[in-house]
């Protein structure tokens, strides 16, 4: 296998490869751009016209998706997987990956869309760097642009695998992409209604890519991910990479549950209290009238929405950030 196929090993060891560019026997060019960043270019005659950005490790302890990208990179470097798409592999937070932590100083996935410029520290710098890698990669005109930012969640979930679809004013969510996610084993999609500060929000809003945050199960240490079943997603990625995606019916979203954001619960002060069990699962239903949270100056968050569910509850976020999202069922 080519040395650049060991992107994960290099990244975890904090090492720079001696050769930055290598060619597989099939003429696929691998280019190490910097820590945790590998650019893959198929031979011009094979190019399918797809630019595919695959990122993982934006949260350093979410190992199942990191291991998935590692398998893809290795298979390409061995010549077993023959790309016909341009691909950019990004491992988001190498230092947090080495420590087995979600982040070191602050959550990178709250630092995109300009937020990093208002902050400091190496995670802010890394967010800026990830934006620049993505912008350079998605700079070629007239190509299909797709970004999957792969995560696992802190907690268990009533719906195991789901996607967050970013939002930008005046742009419609794509039915074809929803059907593609369904075919990749995704059970639910949360359609967002304002532009966020995550990596996929940045590539969606600024780089005109179709972009998704994929939540693929619960975060566990390296080597303990047997219960996270990524088979369908992995098969779909293989076919996208090799330009032989099986037909799917883009009118058929059967079995795909859609949700929209009703409200984001923002933590304003240290007095913030979230009235949920610490181990509550994502997508747990909350009854109308339920007192969800309380904060300074008598602020109360009471559920008013029929069919409301909670995702990403986390009372330990910094003040001013979201401590959970109340979602409701939606139609396309
Ligand atoms: Zn994550």
Coordinates of C-alpha atoms and ligand atoms in Angstrom, one line a residue:
X1 CA 0.0 0.0 0.0
X2 CA 1.2 3.6 -0.7
X3 CA 2.4 5.4 2.4
X4 CA -0.3 8.1 2.0
X5 CA -2.9 5.4 2.5
X6 CA -1.9 5.6 6.1
X7 CA -3.4 9.1 6.6
X8 CA -5.0 8.1 9.9
X9 CA -1.8 6.6 11.3
X10 CA 0.2 9.7 10.1
X11 CA -2.3 12.0 11.7
X12 CA -2.5 10.2 15.0
X13 CA 1.3 10.1 15.2
X14 CA 1.5 13.8 14.2
X15 CA 3.9 12.9 11.4
X16 CA 4.4 14.5 8.0
X17 CA 4.9 12.0 5.1
X18 CA 8.2 12.2 3.2
X19 CA 6.5 12.0 -0.2
X20 CA 3.5 14.4 -0.4
X21 CA 2.3 13.1 -3.7
X22 CA 1.9 9.5 -4.8
X23 CA 0.3 7.7 -7.7
X24 CA -1.5 4.4 -7.5
X25 CA -0.9 1.7 -10.2
X26 CA -4.3 2.8 -11.7
X27 CA -3.1 6.4 -12.1
X28 CA -5.0 7.9 -9.1
X29 CA -3.1 10.8 -7.6
X30 CA -3.0 11.1 -3.8
X31 CA -1.8 14.5 -2.5
X32 CA -1.2 15.1 1.2
X33 CA -2.1 18.8 1.7
X34 CA -1.4 19.1 5.4
X35 CA -2.3 17.4 8.7
X36 CA -5.3 15.2 8.2
X37 CA -6.0 16.4 4.7
X38 CA -5.7 14.2 1.6
X39 CA -6.7 15.1 -1.9
X40 CA -7.5 12.3 -4.4
X41 CA -7.7 12.9 -8.1
X42 CA -8.7 10.2 -10.6
X43 CA -7.1 10.0 -14.1
X44 CA -8.8 12.7 -16.3
X45 CA -10.2 10.1 -18.6
X46 CA -12.0 8.4 -15.7
X47 CA -13.4 11.5 -14.0
X48 CA -17.2 11.2 -13.3
X49 CA -17.6 15.0 -12.6
X50 CA -18.3 14.6 -8.9
X51 CA -16.3 16.5 -6.2
X52 CA -16.9 14.6 -2.9
X53 CA -15.7 16.0 0.4
X54 CA -15.7 13.5 3.2
X55 CA -14.8 14.7 6.7
X56 CA -14.7 13.0 10.1
X57 CA -13.1 13.7 13.4
X58 CA -14.4 17.2 13.6
X59 CA -15.2 15.8 17.1
X60 CA -12.0 13.9 18.0
X61 CA -13.7 11.0 20.0
X62 CA -16.2 10.1 17.2
X63 CA -14.1 7.2 16.0
X64 CA -16.5 5.1 13.9
X65 CA -16.6 7.6 11.1
X66 CA -12.9 8.2 11.3
X67 CA -12.4 4.4 10.9
X68 CA -14.7 4.5 7.9
X69 CA -12.7 7.2 6.2
X70 CA -9.5 5.2 7.0
X71 CA -10.9 2.1 5.3
X72 CA -11.8 4.2 2.2
X73 CA -8.3 5.9 2.0
X74 CA -6.5 2.5 2.5
X75 CA -8.6 0.8 -0.2
X76 CA -7.8 3.6 -2.6
X77 CA -4.1 3.5 -1.8
X78 CA -4.1 -0.3 -2.3
X79 CA -5.8 0.1 -5.7
X80 CA -8.9 -1.9 -4.5
X81 CA -11.2 1.1 -4.7
X82 CA -10.9 2.9 -8.0
X83 CA -12.1 6.5 -7.7
X84 CA -13.8 8.2 -10.6
X85 CA -14.7 11.2 -8.4
X86 CA -12.3 13.9 -7.0
X87 CA -12.3 13.4 -3.2
X88 CA -11.0 15.5 -0.3
X89 CA -10.6 13.5 2.9
X90 CA -10.4 15.8 6.0
X91 CA -9.8 14.6 9.6
X92 CA -11.2 17.6 11.5
X93 CA -9.5 17.9 14.9
X94 CA -6.2 15.8 14.9
X95 CA -5.2 17.0 18.4
X96 CA -8.6 16.0 19.9
X97 CA -8.4 12.7 18.0
X98 CA -5.0 11.9 19.6
X99 CA -6.4 12.7 23.1
X100 CA -9.6 10.8 22.4
X101 CA -11.6 13.9 23.3
X102 CA -14.5 15.7 21.6
X103 CA -12.4 18.8 21.5
X104 CA -9.5 20.4 23.4
X105 CA -10.4 24.0 24.0
X106 CA -13.6 24.5 22.1
X107 CA -16.0 22.7 19.8
X108 CA -14.7 23.2 16.2
X109 CA -18.2 22.5 14.9
X110 CA -19.4 25.8 16.4
X111 CA -16.7 27.9 14.7
X112 CA -17.5 27.9 11.0
X113 CA -19.1 30.5 8.8
X114 CA -16.8 33.2 10.1
X115 CA -17.1 32.4 13.9
X116 CA -13.4 31.3 14.0
X117 CA -12.3 34.9 13.2
X118 CA -14.0 36.1 16.4
X119 CA -12.2 33.5 18.4
X120 CA -8.7 32.4 19.1
X121 CA -6.7 29.2 19.9
X122 CA -5.8 26.3 17.7
X123 CA -9.4 25.0 17.2
X124 CA -10.4 28.4 15.7
X125 CA -7.3 28.3 13.5
X126 CA -8.2 24.7 12.4
X127 CA -11.8 25.7 11.5
X128 CA -10.3 28.5 9.3
X129 CA -8.0 25.9 7.8
X130 CA -10.8 23.4 7.1
X131 CA -12.8 26.2 5.4
X132 CA -9.8 27.0 3.2
X133 CA -9.2 23.3 2.2
X134 CA -12.9 23.0 1.4
X135 CA -13.0 26.3 -0.6
X136 CA -10.0 25.3 -2.7
X137 CA -11.4 21.8 -3.3
X138 CA -14.9 23.2 -4.3
X139 CA -13.5 25.8 -6.7
X140 CA -13.8 24.0 -10.0
X141 CA -16.8 25.1 -12.0
X142 CA -19.6 22.9 -13.4
X143 CA -19.0 19.9 -11.2
X144 CA -21.4 18.2 -8.8
X145 CA -20.4 19.1 -5.2
X146 CA -21.3 16.9 -2.2
X147 CA -20.1 17.0 1.4
X148 CA -20.8 14.5 4.1
X149 CA -19.5 15.5 7.5
X150 CA -19.6 12.3 9.5
X151 CA -20.3 12.2 13.2
X152 CA -21.5 10.0 16.0
X153 CA -23.6 11.4 18.8
X154 CA -22.8 11.8 22.5
X155 CA -25.9 10.0 23.5
X156 CA -28.1 7.1 22.3
X157 CA -30.9 7.8 19.9
X158 CA -34.4 6.6 19.2
X159 CA -33.4 7.0 15.6
X160 CA -30.0 5.6 15.1
X161 CA -28.8 7.2 11.9
X162 CA -29.9 10.7 10.9
X163 CA -28.8 13.7 8.9
X164 CA -28.9 17.4 9.4
X165 CA -29.6 19.3 6.2
X166 CA -28.3 23.0 6.4
X167 CA -30.3 26.0 5.3
X168 CA -29.7 29.1 3.3
X169 CA -32.2 31.7 2.3
X170 CA -33.8 31.0 -1.1
X171 CA -32.3 27.6 -1.7
X172 CA -34.5 24.5 -1.8
X173 CA -33.6 21.3 -0.2
X174 CA -33.0 18.6 -2.8
X175 CA -35.3 15.6 -3.0
X176 CA -32.7 13.7 -4.9
X177 CA -30.2 14.1 -2.0
X178 CA -32.8 13.0 0.5
X179 CA -33.5 9.9 -1.6
X180 CA -29.8 9.3 -1.8
X181 CA -29.5 9.5 2.0
X182 CA -32.4 7.1 2.4
X183 CA -30.6 4.7 0.0
X184 CA -27.5 5.1 2.3
X185 CA -29.4 3.8 5.3
X186 CA -30.2 7.2 6.9
X187 CA -33.6 7.0 8.8
X188 CA -34.4 10.6 9.4
X189 CA -33.4 14.1 8.2
X190 CA -33.7 17.3 10.2
X191 CA -34.3 20.2 7.7
X192 CA -32.8 23.3 9.2
X193 CA -34.4 26.7 8.9
X194 CA -31.5 29.1 9.5
X195 CA -27.9 29.1 8.5
X196 CA -25.7 27.5 11.1
X197 CA -22.1 27.6 12.2
X198 CA -21.2 23.9 11.5
X199 CA -18.8 22.7 8.8
X200 CA -21.6 21.4 6.6
X201 CA -23.5 24.7 7.0
X202 CA -20.4 26.5 5.7
X203 CA -19.9 24.3 2.6
X204 CA -23.7 24.5 1.9
X205 CA -24.0 28.2 2.3
X206 CA -20.7 29.4 0.9
X207 CA -19.4 26.8 -1.5
X208 CA -22.7 25.8 -3.2
X209 CA -22.2 22.1 -2.2
X210 CA -25.0 19.8 -1.2
X211 CA -23.9 19.2 2.4
X212 CA -25.0 17.2 5.4
X213 CA -23.9 16.4 8.9
X214 CA -24.5 12.7 9.3
X215 CA -25.0 11.3 12.8
X216 CA -24.3 7.6 12.7
X217 CA -24.7 6.2 16.2
X218 CA -23.1 6.6 19.5
X219 CA -19.5 7.7 20.0
X220 CA -17.2 5.0 21.3
X221 CA -13.4 4.6 21.5
X222 CA -11.3 3.2 18.6
X223 CA -11.9 -0.5 18.0
X224 CA -15.2 -0.6 19.9
X225 CA -17.6 0.3 17.1
X226 CA -19.0 -3.1 16.2
X227 CA -22.5 -1.8 17.1
X228 CA -22.3 1.1 14.7
X229 CA -23.5 -0.4 11.5
X230 CA -22.1 1.7 8.6
X231 CA -22.5 -1.0 5.9
X232 CA -25.2 0.8 3.8
X233 CA -23.5 4.1 4.0
X234 CA -20.1 2.6 3.2
X235 CA -21.5 0.7 0.2
X236 CA -23.1 3.9 -1.1
X237 CA -19.8 5.8 -0.7
X238 CA -18.0 3.1 -2.6
X239 CA -20.4 3.4 -5.5
X240 CA -20.3 7.2 -5.4
X241 CA -16.5 7.1 -5.4
X242 CA -16.4 4.6 -8.2
X243 CA -19.0 6.4 -10.3
X244 CA -21.4 3.4 -10.3
X245 CA -24.1 4.5 -8.0
X246 CA -27.1 2.1 -8.2
X247 CA -30.3 3.6 -9.5
X248 CA -32.6 5.0 -6.8
X249 CA -36.0 6.5 -7.1
X250 CA -35.7 10.1 -6.3
X251 CA -39.4 10.5 -5.9
X252 CA -39.5 7.8 -3.2
X253 CA -38.7 8.9 0.3
X254 CA -40.7 6.1 1.9
X255 CA -39.5 5.3 5.4
X256 CA -37.5 8.6 5.7
X257 CA -38.7 10.6 8.6
X258 CA -38.4 14.4 8.1
X259 CA -38.3 16.9 10.9
X260 CA -37.9 20.7 11.1
X261 CA -36.5 22.8 13.8
X262 CA -39.1 24.4 16.0
X263 CA -36.8 26.1 18.5
X264 CA -33.2 26.1 19.6
X265 CA -32.8 26.1 23.3
X266 CA -30.1 28.7 24.1
X267 CA -28.2 28.6 27.4
X268 CA -27.9 32.3 28.5
X269 CA -26.3 31.9 31.9
X270 CA -24.7 29.6 34.5
X271 CA -28.2 29.3 36.1
X272 CA -29.4 27.4 33.1
X273 CA -31.2 24.1 34.1
X274 CA -32.3 21.5 31.6
X275 CA -35.0 19.2 33.0
X276 CA -34.1 16.0 31.2
X277 CA -32.4 12.9 32.4
X278 CA -28.7 13.0 31.6
X279 CA -29.0 9.8 29.5
X280 CA -32.1 10.9 27.6
X281 CA -31.9 9.7 24.0
X282 CA -32.0 11.9 20.9
X283 CA -35.5 12.1 19.3
X284 CA -37.3 11.4 22.7
X285 CA -40.8 12.8 22.5
X286 CA -41.9 15.6 24.9
X287 CA -45.5 16.2 25.8
X288 CA -47.2 19.6 25.4
X289 CA -46.9 21.6 28.6
X290 CA -43.5 20.0 29.6
X291 CA -41.1 22.4 31.4
X292 CA -38.0 21.7 29.5
X293 CA -35.6 24.3 30.8
X294 CA -35.2 27.3 33.1
X295 CA -32.7 30.1 33.0
X296 CA -31.8 33.4 34.6
X297 CA -34.5 36.1 35.2
X298 CA -37.4 33.6 35.2
X299 CA -36.9 32.4 31.6
X300 CA -38.8 29.2 31.1
X301 CA -38.9 26.9 28.1
X302 CA -42.2 25.1 27.9
X303 CA -43.1 22.6 25.2
X304 CA -46.0 24.0 23.1
X305 CA -45.5 22.0 20.0
X306 CA -47.5 18.8 19.1
X307 CA -45.2 15.9 18.4
X308 CA -42.1 17.7 19.7
X309 CA -38.9 15.8 20.2
X310 CA -35.5 16.8 21.6
X311 CA -32.1 16.4 20.0
X312 CA -28.6 17.3 21.1
X313 CA -29.6 18.2 24.7
X314 CA -26.4 19.4 26.4
X315 CA -26.6 21.7 29.4
X316 CA -22.8 21.9 29.6
X317 CA -22.3 24.1 26.5
X318 CA -20.9 27.6 26.9
X319 CA -23.3 30.4 27.7
X320 CA -24.8 31.8 24.5
X321 CA -24.7 28.4 22.7
X322 CA -27.6 26.0 22.0
X323 CA -28.3 23.5 24.7
X324 CA -30.7 21.5 22.7
X325 CA -33.1 21.6 19.7
X326 CA -36.8 21.1 19.8
X327 CA -37.9 19.5 16.5
X328 CA -41.3 18.7 15.0
X329 CA -42.4 16.4 12.1
X330 CA -42.2 18.0 8.7
X331 CA -43.1 17.3 5.0
X332 CA -40.9 17.9 2.0
Ligands
LIG1 ZN1 -19.9 15.2 16.4

